[in-house]
Amino acid sequence: MNPKSGGGKVGQYGLVERAEALGARVILLDLDTDPDPVALARQAVAEGADLLGVAGGDGTQALVAGVAAQHGLPFMVVTAGTRNHFAMDLGLDRDDPVSSLEALSDGVELRVDLGDISGRPFVNTASFGTYAHIVQNPDYRDAKAATALDQLPDLLVGDAGAALSAHTDEEVLEAPQAVLVSNNPYARADP
């Protein structure tokens, strides 16, 4: 569980205590000393885990889901991230992370695709280019618009932006303004 994810949802909802009461062994991710959730997941598998789960955001979910898939283990999503797009896609209640723990005693198996880009797994979305650069800024979480507006000029016309190309089966797109690959309809929530 990532205690910093989602503004501290792990502590706010008592997820450690609740999961342990249901028989789970919980490992708290300390980004200062244990920044590698993959290593922790592999250690848990080596110690006999029969299920892996994550209370955290989509990035941490993806990394541990990759380990679960490698070992043929079930993977449990606990909605303790900031946005939890993957949890939303699964139909989980993002406002009630405690309800995610019901999977420990009464889980329902859903099989989903696990994506991979250059050896790094992703569960539902993968960002690259300008947007990915902006969301990695620590200021983005609390000031999305201001952070984007501050960084966009240099990213769009300066050398700070990544040079991107998209390769399909039949052609190469050099410097695309946007790329969307989707297996479901994509709709924006805002006007």
Backbone as ProteinMPNN parsed JSONL, in Angstrom:
{"seq_chain_A": "MNPKSGGGKVGQYGLVERAEALGARVILLDLDTDPDPVALARQAVAEGADLLGVAGGDGTQALVAGVAAQHGLPFMVVTAGTRNHFAMDLGLDRDDPVSSLEALSDGVELRVDLGDISGRPFVNTASFGTYAHIVQNPDYRDAKAATALDQLPDLLVGDAGAALSAHTDEEVLEAPQAVLVSNNPYARADP", "coords_chain_A": {"N_chain_A": [[0.848, -1.178, 0.0], [0.528, 2.193, -0.818], [1.123, 4.777, 1.181], [1.093, 7.494, 0.605], [-0.328, 7.907, -1.659], [-3.136, 9.227, -3.405], [-3.507, 11.377, -1.715], [-3.185, 10.39, 0.831], [-5.015, 8.292, 1.354], [-4.774, 5.658, 2.293], [-4.184, 5.797, 5.052], [-6.297, 7.476, 5.903], [-8.589, 5.922, 5.518], [-8.06, 3.704, 7.028], [-6.917, 1.42, 5.811], [-4.81, -0.436, 6.05], [-5.166, -1.749, 8.546], [-7.744, -2.771, 8.152], [-7.39, -4.5, 5.941], [-5.547, -6.318, 7.012], [-7.132, -7.424, 9.003], [-8.747, -8.965, 7.47], [-7.1, -10.976, 6.77], [-4.952, -10.422, 5.102], [-1.521, -9.922, 4.244], [0.172, -7.014, 4.66], [2.221, -4.713, 3.012], [3.768, -1.708, 3.422], [4.499, 0.784, 1.147], [7.36, 2.616, 0.974], [8.383, 5.38, -0.425], [10.74, 6.707, -0.1], [12.635, 4.888, 0.834], [12.044, 2.351, -0.248], [11.614, 2.364, -3.236], [10.72, 0.667, -5.223], [8.12, -0.987, -6.269], [7.879, -3.317, -7.762], [9.992, -5.012, -6.984], [9.205, -5.465, -4.348], [6.789, -6.814, -4.786], [7.691, -9.096, -6.128], [9.196, -10.207, -4.08], [7.161, -10.81, -2.27], [5.826, -12.815, -3.729], [7.849, -14.745, -3.799], [7.831, -15.396, -1.152], [5.525, -16.806, -0.926], [3.017, -15.648, -1.571], [-0.38, -15.759, -2.595], [-1.951, -14.078, -3.959], [-1.799, -10.838, -5.328], [-2.053, -7.422, -4.551], [-2.79, -3.907, -4.801], [-2.884, -0.832, -3.146], [-3.062, 2.062, -4.383], [-1.997, 4.287, -7.017], [-2.596, 4.293, -10.638], [-0.102, 3.846, -11.908], [1.479, 2.397, -10.039], [-0.25, 0.28, -9.699], [-0.095, -0.904, -12.244], [2.581, -1.807, -12.367], [2.712, -3.788, -10.356], [0.674, -5.446, -11.202], [1.86, -6.476, -13.456], [3.782, -8.197, -12.335], [2.08, -10.004, -11.05], [0.797, -11.119, -13.291], [2.977, -12.355, -14.545], [3.409, -14.455, -12.819], [1.062, -15.835, -12.779], [-0.868, -15.136, -10.893], [-3.783, -13.979, -9.086], [-4.849, -10.551, -9.176], [-5.501, -7.745, -7.198], [-7.258, -4.72, -7.064], [-7.104, -1.84, -5.191], [-8.795, 1.038, -4.502], [-7.105, 3.496, -3.957], [-5.729, 5.55, -5.095], [-5.045, 8.737, -6.709], [-6.53, 9.447, -9.059], [-7.291, 6.983, -10.18], [-7.958, 5.635, -12.721], [-7.954, 3.053, -13.826], [-9.335, 1.554, -11.868], [-11.83, 2.773, -12.112], [-12.487, 1.979, -14.713], [-12.851, -0.706, -14.194], [-15.17, -0.64, -12.784], [-15.148, -0.151, -10.08], [-15.731, 1.467, -6.908], [-14.446, 4.508, -6.655], [-14.543, 6.35, -4.657], [-14.742, 5.008, -2.322], [-12.521, 3.325, -0.952], [-12.422, 1.256, 0.903], [-14.375, -0.58, 0.204], [-13.157, -1.931, -1.843], [-11.628, -3.838, -0.606], [-13.284, -5.949, -0.171], [-12.84, -7.852, -2.043], [-11.008, -9.576, -0.966], [-12.403, -11.422, 0.524], [-14.68, -12.018, -0.879], [-14.314, -11.991, -3.693], [-14.608, -11.23, -7.209], [-13.695, -12.595, -10.198], [-12.245, -10.949, -12.901], [-11.094, -10.934, -16.14], [-8.644, -9.149, -17.754], [-6.914, -7.257, -20.294], [-3.386, -6.796, -20.258], [-1.216, -4.295, -20.878], [1.915, -3.53, -22.562], [4.739, -1.574, -22.865], [7.739, -1.306, -24.22], [8.74, -3.153, -22.319], [7.624, -2.252, -19.945], [4.817, -2.576, -17.967], [1.342, -1.633, -18.437], [-1.913, -0.785, -17.24], [-4.268, 0.447, -18.181], [-3.966, 2.96, -19.393], [-1.409, 4.721, -21.094], [0.875, 7.268, -21.121], [2.707, 9.583, -23.096], [5.168, 11.909, -24.259], [4.281, 15.372, -24.348], [2.072, 15.586, -22.485], [2.676, 13.498, -20.673], [5.093, 14.448, -19.663], [4.256, 16.772, -18.33], [2.467, 15.789, -16.311], [4.228, 14.469, -14.665], [5.429, 16.389, -13.183], [5.845, 17.555, -9.891], [4.196, 19.638, -9.026], [1.867, 19.385, -10.431], [-0.274, 17.866, -9.363], [-1.614, 19.484, -7.447], [-2.069, 21.841, -8.808], [-3.137, 21.751, -11.614], [-3.885, 23.118, -14.099], [-2.356, 25.512, -13.976], [0.248, 24.476, -13.841], [0.421, 23.087, -16.269], [0.073, 25.221, -18.101], [2.326, 26.704, -17.503], [4.408, 25.038, -18.341], [3.859, 24.361, -21.009], [4.631, 26.192, -23.224], [7.489, 25.847, -23.59], [7.576, 23.086, -23.95], [6.129, 22.633, -26.275], [7.337, 24.113, -28.342], [9.988, 24.329, -27.807], [13.205, 22.857, -27.003], [12.744, 21.192, -24.894], [10.683, 19.37, -25.101], [9.787, 16.004, -26.006], [10.927, 14.277, -28.895], [8.783, 12.716, -30.945], [7.555, 9.776, -32.598], [5.18, 7.792, -34.3], [4.648, 4.422, -34.96], [3.011, 2.395, -37.171], [1.565, -0.601, -38.59], [1.829, -0.06, -41.287], [2.825, 2.511, -41.762], [4.839, 5.381, -40.783], [4.438, 7.924, -38.492], [5.618, 11.028, -38.189], [6.408, 13.244, -35.605], [3.717, 13.574, -34.401], [0.813, 15.445, -33.365], [-0.981, 14.452, -31.562], [-1.766, 11.213, -30.28], [-3.994, 8.588, -30.1], [-4.789, 5.502, -28.967], [-7.182, 3.119, -28.74], [-9.434, 0.73, -27.347], [-11.995, 1.023, -26.716], [-14.819, 3.291, -26.822], [-13.906, 6.722, -26.652], [-14.619, 9.364, -24.635], [-14.875, 12.735, -23.769], [-15.321, 14.229, -20.601], [-15.742, 16.868, -20.079], [-17.048, 19.971, -21.459]], "CA_chain_A": [[0.0, 0.0, 0.0], [1.262, 3.45, -0.885], [0.447, 5.671, 2.119], [1.024, 8.864, 0.091], [-1.196, 7.945, -2.826], [-4.489, 9.752, -3.202], [-3.542, 12.32, -0.6], [-3.157, 9.69, 2.118], [-6.222, 7.475, 1.545], [-4.483, 4.441, 3.051], [-4.368, 6.128, 6.465], [-7.629, 8.062, 6.128], [-9.612, 4.881, 5.537], [-7.615, 2.574, 7.841], [-6.846, 0.275, 4.91], [-3.869, -1.447, 6.54], [-5.831, -2.514, 9.614], [-8.898, -3.492, 7.583], [-6.893, -5.597, 5.11], [-4.96, -7.322, 7.903], [-8.234, -8.102, 9.686], [-9.289, -9.931, 6.51], [-6.095, -12.004, 6.548], [-3.914, -10.025, 4.156], [-0.238, -9.401, 4.713], [0.294, -5.695, 4.044], [3.531, -4.071, 2.955], [3.653, -0.282, 3.119], [5.519, 1.271, 0.222], [8.03, 3.841, 1.407], [9.039, 5.866, -1.627], [12.079, 7.192, 0.23], [13.575, 3.786, 1.04], [11.66, 1.203, -1.081], [10.893, 2.953, -4.356], [10.484, -0.31, -6.27], [7.037, -1.917, -5.943], [8.094, -4.584, -8.458], [10.833, -5.838, -6.116], [8.39, -5.883, -3.202], [5.817, -7.81, -5.264], [8.441, -10.337, -6.373], [9.539, -10.764, -2.762], [5.933, -11.405, -1.735], [5.614, -14.066, -4.461], [8.865, -15.69, -3.322], [7.458, -15.794, 0.21], [4.317, -17.624, -0.964], [1.753, -14.931, -1.803], [-1.27, -16.378, -3.576], [-2.672, -12.97, -4.559], [-1.137, -9.546, -5.161], [-2.955, -6.288, -4.666], [-2.157, -2.614, -4.59], [-3.627, 0.37, -2.795], [-2.247, 3.122, -4.957], [-2.431, 4.807, -8.3], [-2.515, 3.461, -11.833], [1.275, 3.457, -12.202], [1.868, 1.322, -9.121], [-1.126, -0.852, -10.046], [0.426, -1.55, -13.448], [3.828, -2.509, -12.076], [2.446, -5.003, -9.58], [-0.127, -6.317, -12.078], [2.818, -7.175, -14.308], [4.354, -9.303, -11.556], [1.002, -10.991, -10.869], [0.601, -11.809, -14.569], [4.139, -13.228, -14.774], [3.346, -15.624, -11.938], [-0.259, -16.446, -12.84], [-1.595, -14.871, -9.653], [-4.82, -12.953, -9.15], [-4.429, -9.201, -8.824], [-6.593, -6.997, -6.583], [-7.134, -3.275, -7.141], [-7.686, -1.077, -4.082], [-8.936, 2.377, -5.062], [-6.515, 4.486, -3.052], [-4.935, 6.506, -5.858], [-5.641, 10.052, -6.899], [-7.572, 9.395, -10.079], [-7.692, 5.582, -10.313], [-8.657, 5.379, -13.982], [-8.13, 1.614, -13.985], [-10.423, 1.15, -10.976], [-13.073, 3.255, -12.72], [-12.769, 1.093, -15.837], [-13.309, -1.974, -13.638], [-16.451, -0.437, -12.119], [-14.974, -0.046, -8.631], [-16.088, 2.758, -6.325], [-13.214, 5.238, -6.363], [-14.728, 7.161, -3.456], [-14.831, 4.114, -1.166], [-11.482, 2.3, -1.089], [-12.669, 0.127, 1.805], [-15.172, -1.587, -0.504], [-12.232, -2.728, -2.665], [-11.101, -4.937, 0.203], [-14.227, -7.072, -0.202], [-12.283, -8.874, -2.927], [-10.245, -10.533, -0.159], [-13.271, -12.474, 1.042], [-15.782, -12.294, -1.792], [-13.881, -11.395, -4.947], [-15.123, -11.67, -8.495], [-12.59, -12.555, -11.156], [-12.394, -10.331, -14.208], [-9.852, -11.034, -16.911], [-8.435, -7.954, -18.564], [-5.63, -7.21, -20.98], [-2.292, -6.064, -19.628], [-0.387, -3.758, -21.941], [3.356, -3.469, -22.344], [5.486, -0.674, -23.737], [9.18, -1.442, -23.985], [8.997, -3.902, -21.101], [6.949, -1.671, -18.779], [3.387, -2.861, -18.09], [0.337, -0.621, -18.104], [-3.21, -1.431, -17.048], [-5.339, 1.007, -18.997], [-3.503, 4.088, -20.186], [0.018, 5.013, -21.088], [1.061, 8.609, -21.665], [4.053, 9.916, -23.528], [5.247, 13.242, -24.842], [4.019, 16.577, -23.569], [1.204, 15.312, -21.343], [3.418, 12.696, -19.702], [6.076, 15.32, -19.025], [3.546, 17.689, -17.424], [1.92, 15.109, -15.133], [5.318, 14.041, -13.794], [5.832, 17.526, -12.357], [5.217, 17.457, -8.57], [3.193, 20.686, -8.849], [0.679, 19.093, -11.228], [-1.378, 17.314, -8.568], [-2.361, 20.544, -6.764], [-2.316, 22.989, -9.699], [-3.048, 21.16, -12.943], [-3.915, 24.107, -15.182], [-1.21, 26.421, -13.866], [1.457, 23.732, -14.173], [0.403, 22.85, -17.716], [0.309, 26.49, -18.799], [3.704, 27.111, -17.262], [5.341, 24.184, -19.069], [3.513, 24.151, -22.411], [5.4, 26.888, -24.271], [8.773, 25.195, -23.842], [7.386, 21.716, -24.416], [5.576, 22.588, -27.621], [8.191, 24.703, -29.371], [11.39, 24.323, -27.397], [13.924, 21.585, -27.008], [12.405, 20.41, -23.708], [9.738, 18.322, -25.459], [10.317, 14.789, -26.615], [10.688, 14.074, -30.32], [8.001, 11.49, -30.993], [7.037, 9.24, -33.846], [4.287, 6.662, -34.082], [4.847, 3.412, -35.991], [1.91, 1.451, -37.355], [1.983, -1.685, -39.469], [2.08, 0.375, -42.657], [3.43, 3.826, -41.93], [5.457, 6.056, -39.651], [3.948, 9.289, -38.333], [6.65, 11.822, -37.535], [5.994, 14.397, -34.798], [2.261, 13.754, -34.321], [0.356, 16.327, -32.288], [-1.649, 13.6, -30.576], [-1.989, 9.833, -30.679], [-4.915, 7.89, -29.203], [-5.044, 4.119, -29.316], [-8.237, 2.766, -27.806], [-10.296, -0.39, -27.711], [-13.335, 1.425, -26.296], [-15.078, 4.692, -27.186], [-13.276, 7.719, -25.782], [-15.461, 10.549, -24.535], [-14.432, 13.714, -22.775], [-16.379, 14.553, -19.64], [-15.97, 18.307, -20.043], [-17.533, 20.472, -22.758]], "C_chain_A": [[0.893, 1.24, 0.0], [0.559, 4.469, 0.01], [0.321, 7.108, 1.619], [0.049, 9.007, -1.074], [-2.573, 8.476, -2.463], [-4.591, 10.71, -2.046], [-3.613, 11.644, 0.755], [-4.366, 8.817, 2.394], [-5.975, 6.224, 2.371], [-4.709, 4.685, 4.541], [-5.765, 6.639, 6.767], [-8.706, 6.991, 6.279], [-9.212, 3.658, 6.358], [-7.446, 1.305, 7.032], [-5.901, -0.82, 5.392], [-4.568, -2.351, 7.554], [-6.978, -3.351, 9.06], [-8.448, -4.686, 6.737], [-6.303, -6.7, 5.978], [-6.044, -8.09, 8.649], [-8.887, -9.155, 8.775], [-8.261, -11.003, 6.121], [-4.988, -11.65, 5.572], [-2.633, -9.642, 4.88], [-0.013, -8.101, 3.949], [1.731, -5.206, 4.127], [3.294, -2.617, 2.587], [4.817, 0.136, 2.23], [6.065, 2.584, 0.761], [8.854, 4.337, 0.233], [10.439, 6.4, -1.355], [13.088, 6.052, 0.353], [13.294, 2.581, 0.149], [10.921, 1.698, -2.328], [10.485, 1.957, -5.434], [9.371, -1.293, -5.895], [7.176, -3.263, -6.639], [8.927, -5.526, -7.583], [10.034, -6.332, -4.913], [7.381, -6.954, -3.606], [6.515, -9.147, -5.522], [8.841, -11.017, -5.07], [8.313, -11.442, -2.152], [5.625, -12.737, -2.413], [6.589, -15.132, -3.962], [8.533, -16.214, -1.931], [6.108, -16.509, 0.255], [3.006, -16.9, -1.178], [0.911, -15.657, -2.848], [-2.169, -15.349, -4.256], [-1.825, -11.717, -4.351], [-2.176, -8.461, -5.337], [-2.217, -5.005, -4.372], [-3.2, -1.584, -4.191], [-2.748, 1.524, -3.242], [-2.79, 3.529, -6.3], [-2.187, 3.852, -9.453], [-1.099, 2.997, -12.141], [1.743, 2.309, -11.334], [1.036, 0.08, -9.4], [-0.527, -1.629, -11.218], [1.676, -2.366, -13.153], [3.588, -3.821, -11.344], [1.571, -5.97, -10.376], [0.782, -7.105, -13.019], [3.441, -8.361, -13.599], [3.302, -10.395, -11.36], [0.807, -11.798, -12.149], [1.756, -12.772, -14.85], [4.044, -14.527, -13.99], [1.964, -16.283, -11.918], [-1.087, -16.254, -11.588], [-2.728, -13.873, -9.884], [-4.262, -11.609, -8.676], [-5.644, -8.431, -8.332], [-6.293, -5.503, -6.62], [-7.837, -2.641, -5.944], [-7.646, 0.388, -4.495], [-8.413, 3.463, -4.128], [-5.626, 5.483, -3.79], [-5.651, 7.834, -5.991], [-6.789, 10.001, -7.897], [-8.104, 7.989, -10.307], [-8.513, 5.297, -11.57], [-8.922, 3.879, -14.176], [-9.278, 1.115, -13.109], [-11.771, 1.583, -11.544], [-13.462, 2.338, -13.875], [-13.288, -0.268, -15.369], [-14.666, -1.867, -12.958], [-16.351, -0.366, -10.609], [-15.317, 1.358, -8.159], [-14.825, 3.483, -5.899], [-13.33, 6.103, -5.113], [-14.776, 6.317, -2.184], [-13.788, 3.005, -1.281], [-11.694, 1.092, -0.182], [-13.452, -0.969, 1.081], [-14.3, -2.446, -1.414], [-11.723, -3.947, -1.915], [-12.043, -6.14, 0.253], [-13.719, -8.201, -1.092], [-11.477, -9.918, -2.156], [-11.118, -11.679, 0.349], [-14.36, -12.883, 0.06], [-15.479, -11.693, -3.163], [-14.542, -12.011, -6.162], [-13.989, -11.524, -9.504], [-13.025, -11.904, -12.46], [-11.065, -10.496, -14.93], [-9.766, -9.829, -17.825], [-7.071, -8.04, -19.249], [-4.633, -6.416, -20.159], [-1.385, -5.605, -20.755], [1.074, -3.708, -21.55], [3.966, -2.51, -23.353], [6.945, -0.77, -23.332], [9.494, -2.113, -22.648], [8.344, -3.358, -19.847], [5.441, -1.89, -18.936], [2.525, -1.622, -17.834], [-1.034, -1.28, -18.11], [-4.324, -0.839, -17.89], [-4.91, 2.183, -19.846], [-1.991, 4.191, -20.063], [0.188, 6.365, -21.764], [2.507, 8.817, -22.046], [4.026, 11.332, -24.079], [4.914, 14.337, -23.853], [3.186, 16.294, -22.321], [1.95, 14.519, -20.268], [4.438, 13.54, -18.957], [5.401, 16.222, -17.985], [3.076, 16.968, -16.167], [2.988, 14.573, -14.2], [5.816, 15.16, -12.89], [5.128, 17.436, -11.004], [4.135, 18.509, -8.326], [1.87, 20.357, -9.527], [-0.516, 18.657, -10.379], [-2.25, 18.419, -7.956], [-2.728, 21.717, -7.671], [-2.175, 22.546, -11.153], [-2.937, 22.207, -14.044], [-2.691, 25.012, -15.138], [0.094, 25.723, -14.252], [1.537, 23.479, -15.671], [0.713, 24.133, -18.473], [1.741, 26.973, -18.638], [4.688, 26.327, -18.146], [5.092, 24.113, -20.577], [4.359, 24.923, -23.421], [6.727, 26.204, -24.6], [8.608, 23.787, -24.405], [6.912, 21.657, -25.868], [6.511, 23.129, -28.693], [9.672, 24.655, -29.027], [12.002, 22.946, -27.487], [13.561, 20.694, -25.828], [11.476, 19.245, -24.037], [10.417, 17.145, -26.121], [10.008, 14.776, -28.106], [10.009, 12.713, -30.465], [7.717, 11.072, -32.423], [6.175, 8.047, -33.485], [4.449, 5.695, -35.253], [3.634, 2.498, -36.026], [2.421, 0.334, -38.251], [2.443, -1.168, -40.831], [2.755, 1.724, -42.807], [4.04, 4.344, -40.629], [4.935, 7.49, -39.643], [5.005, 10.063, -37.557], [6.03, 13.026, -36.838], [4.48, 14.598, -34.771], [1.893, 14.7, -33.179], [-0.335, 15.537, -31.188], [-1.787, 12.203, -31.161], [-2.928, 9.22, -29.648], [-5.125, 6.491, -29.755], [-6.042, 3.62, -28.296], [-8.985, 1.536, -28.281], [-11.741, -0.134, -27.276], [-13.566, 2.855, -26.751], [-14.445, 5.622, -26.174], [-14.164, 8.945, -25.794], [-14.922, 11.45, -23.462], [-15.603, 14.065, -21.879], [-16.695, 16.044, -19.639], [-16.415, 18.804, -21.424], [-16.381, 20.926, -23.619]], "O_chain_A": [[1.883, 1.313, 0.729], [-0.498, 4.979, -0.361], [-0.482, 7.871, 2.156], [-0.348, 10.119, -1.424], [-3.101, 8.219, -1.381], [-5.659, 10.846, -1.449], [-4.053, 12.254, 1.729], [-4.72, 8.615, 3.556], [-6.872, 5.769, 3.081], [-5.35, 3.879, 5.215], [-6.354, 6.27, 7.783], [-9.629, 7.142, 7.079], [-9.948, 2.671, 6.385], [-7.792, 0.222, 7.503], [-6.159, -2.003, 5.169], [-4.555, -3.575, 7.42], [-7.16, -4.504, 9.452], [-9.049, -5.758, 6.804], [-6.527, -7.882, 5.719], [-5.89, -9.285, 8.901], [-9.5, -10.109, 9.254], [-8.522, -11.833, 5.251], [-4.163, -12.503, 5.246], [-2.665, -9.106, 5.987], [-0.009, -8.097, 2.718], [2.369, -5.277, 5.177], [2.687, -2.325, 1.557], [5.978, -0.133, 2.539], [5.32, 3.54, 0.975], [9.907, 3.777, -0.072], [11.241, 6.531, -2.279], [14.26, 6.221, 0.018], [14.225, 1.848, -0.185], [9.718, 1.469, -2.458], [9.952, 2.363, -6.466], [9.64, -2.32, -5.273], [6.641, -4.259, -6.152], [8.601, -6.706, -7.456], [10.17, -7.486, -4.505], [7.143, -7.898, -2.853], [5.988, -10.204, -5.174], [8.827, -12.244, -4.966], [8.422, -12.527, -1.582], [5.21, -13.686, -1.749], [6.203, -16.278, -3.732], [8.904, -17.332, -1.573], [5.594, -16.792, 1.338], [1.951, -17.503, -0.979], [1.432, -16.114, -3.866], [-3.046, -15.71, -5.04], [-1.202, -11.559, -3.301], [-3.071, -8.571, -6.175], [-1.146, -5.016, -3.766], [-4.258, -1.474, -4.812], [-1.804, 1.907, -2.551], [-3.903, 3.164, -6.676], [-1.65, 2.758, -9.278], [-0.908, 1.868, -12.591], [2.339, 1.353, -11.831], [1.544, -1.04, -9.346], [-0.46, -2.858, -11.189], [1.815, -3.491, -13.635], [4.189, -4.843, -11.674], [1.712, -7.186, -10.24], [0.504, -8.261, -13.338], [3.61, -9.423, -14.199], [3.607, -11.58, -11.491], [0.666, -13.02, -12.1], [1.536, -13.88, -15.339], [4.532, -15.568, -14.43], [1.726, -17.192, -11.124], [-1.913, -17.101, -11.249], [-2.643, -13.024, -10.772], [-3.325, -11.553, -7.88], [-6.697, -8.455, -8.968], [-5.2, -5.074, -6.25], [-9.023, -2.878, -5.713], [-6.58, 0.919, -4.804], [-9.184, 4.25, -3.578], [-4.845, 6.192, -3.156], [-6.738, 8.024, -5.445], [-7.892, 10.463, -7.606], [-9.288, 7.833, -10.607], [-9.628, 4.781, -11.488], [-9.995, 3.491, -14.637], [-10.107, 0.33, -13.569], [-12.746, 0.836, -11.463], [-14.626, 1.961, -14.007], [-14.074, -0.908, -16.067], [-15.257, -2.884, -12.591], [-17.361, -0.505, -9.918], [-15.206, 2.322, -8.917], [-14.202, 3.121, -4.901], [-12.317, 6.541, -4.569], [-14.845, 6.864, -1.083], [-14.114, 1.879, -1.659], [-11.19, 0.009, -0.477], [-13.22, -2.155, 1.318], [-14.67, -3.578, -1.727], [-11.42, -4.973, -2.524], [-11.643, -7.226, 0.673], [-14.108, -9.357, -0.927], [-11.284, -11.031, -2.645], [-10.623, -12.783, 0.578], [-14.903, -13.983, 0.16], [-16.301, -10.969, -3.723], [-14.975, -13.163, -6.141], [-13.4, -10.451, -9.641], [-14.047, -12.268, -13.043], [-10.013, -10.214, -14.355], [-10.696, -9.528, -18.572], [-6.196, -8.798, -18.832], [-4.999, -5.477, -19.452], [-0.847, -6.423, -21.502], [1.431, -3.827, -20.378], [3.731, -2.628, -24.556], [7.33, -0.362, -22.236], [10.403, -1.691, -21.933], [8.494, -3.948, -18.777], [4.85, -1.445, -19.92], [2.921, -0.7, -17.121], [-1.29, -2.208, -18.878], [-5.243, -1.559, -18.279], [-5.454, 2.38, -20.932], [-1.394, 3.798, -19.06], [-0.311, 6.572, -22.871], [3.418, 8.294, -21.403], [2.954, 11.881, -24.334], [5.228, 14.238, -22.666], [3.552, 16.712, -21.223], [1.86, 14.842, -19.083], [4.628, 13.368, -17.753], [5.926, 16.406, -16.886], [3.266, 17.478, -15.063], [2.689, 14.251, -13.05], [6.547, 14.905, -11.934], [3.911, 17.255, -10.971], [3.246, 18.294, -7.503], [0.853, 20.984, -9.229], [-1.65, 19.046, -10.659], [-3.476, 18.309, -7.945], [-3.61, 22.505, -7.33], [-1.221, 22.916, -11.837], [-1.994, 22.181, -14.834], [-2.06, 25.249, -16.168], [0.945, 26.315, -14.915], [2.597, 23.638, -16.276], [1.533, 24.127, -19.392], [2.3, 27.586, -19.548], [5.673, 26.881, -18.634], [6.015, 23.834, -21.341], [4.776, 24.33, -24.416], [7.047, 26.007, -25.772], [9.402, 23.348, -25.236], [7.259, 20.731, -26.601], [6.485, 22.659, -29.83], [10.516, 24.919, -29.884], [11.391, 22.0, -27.984], [14.017, 19.553, -25.76], [11.478, 18.237, -23.33], [11.484, 17.276, -26.721], [8.938, 15.219, -28.525], [10.6, 11.682, -30.143], [7.647, 11.898, -33.332], [6.415, 7.375, -32.482], [4.393, 6.109, -36.411], [3.275, 1.896, -35.014], [3.592, 0.329, -38.63], [3.327, -1.751, -41.458], [3.22, 2.05, -43.899], [3.792, 3.821, -39.543], [4.984, 8.184, -40.659], [5.253, 9.772, -36.387], [5.217, 13.74, -37.425], [4.004, 15.688, -35.087], [2.576, 14.748, -32.156], [-0.279, 15.913, -30.017], [-1.909, 12.029, -32.374], [-2.681, 9.325, -28.447], [-5.586, 6.323, -30.884], [-5.778, 3.689, -27.095], [-9.148, 1.327, -29.483], [-12.606, -0.992, -27.455], [-12.606, 3.568, -27.041], [-14.448, 5.342, -24.976], [-14.433, 9.507, -26.855], [-14.556, 10.999, -22.377], [-16.738, 14.185, -22.339], [-17.79, 16.445, -19.244], [-16.187, 18.136, -22.433], [-16.593, 21.377, -24.745]]}, "name": "protein", "num_of_chains": 1, "seq": "MNPKSGGGKVGQYGLVERAEALGARVILLDLDTDPDPVALARQAVAEGADLLGVAGGDGTQALVAGVAAQHGLPFMVVTAGTRNHFAMDLGLDRDDPVSSLEALSDGVELRVDLGDISGRPFVNTASFGTYAHIVQNPDYRDAKAATALDQLPDLLVGDAGAALSAHTDEEVLEAPQAVLVSNNPYARADP"}
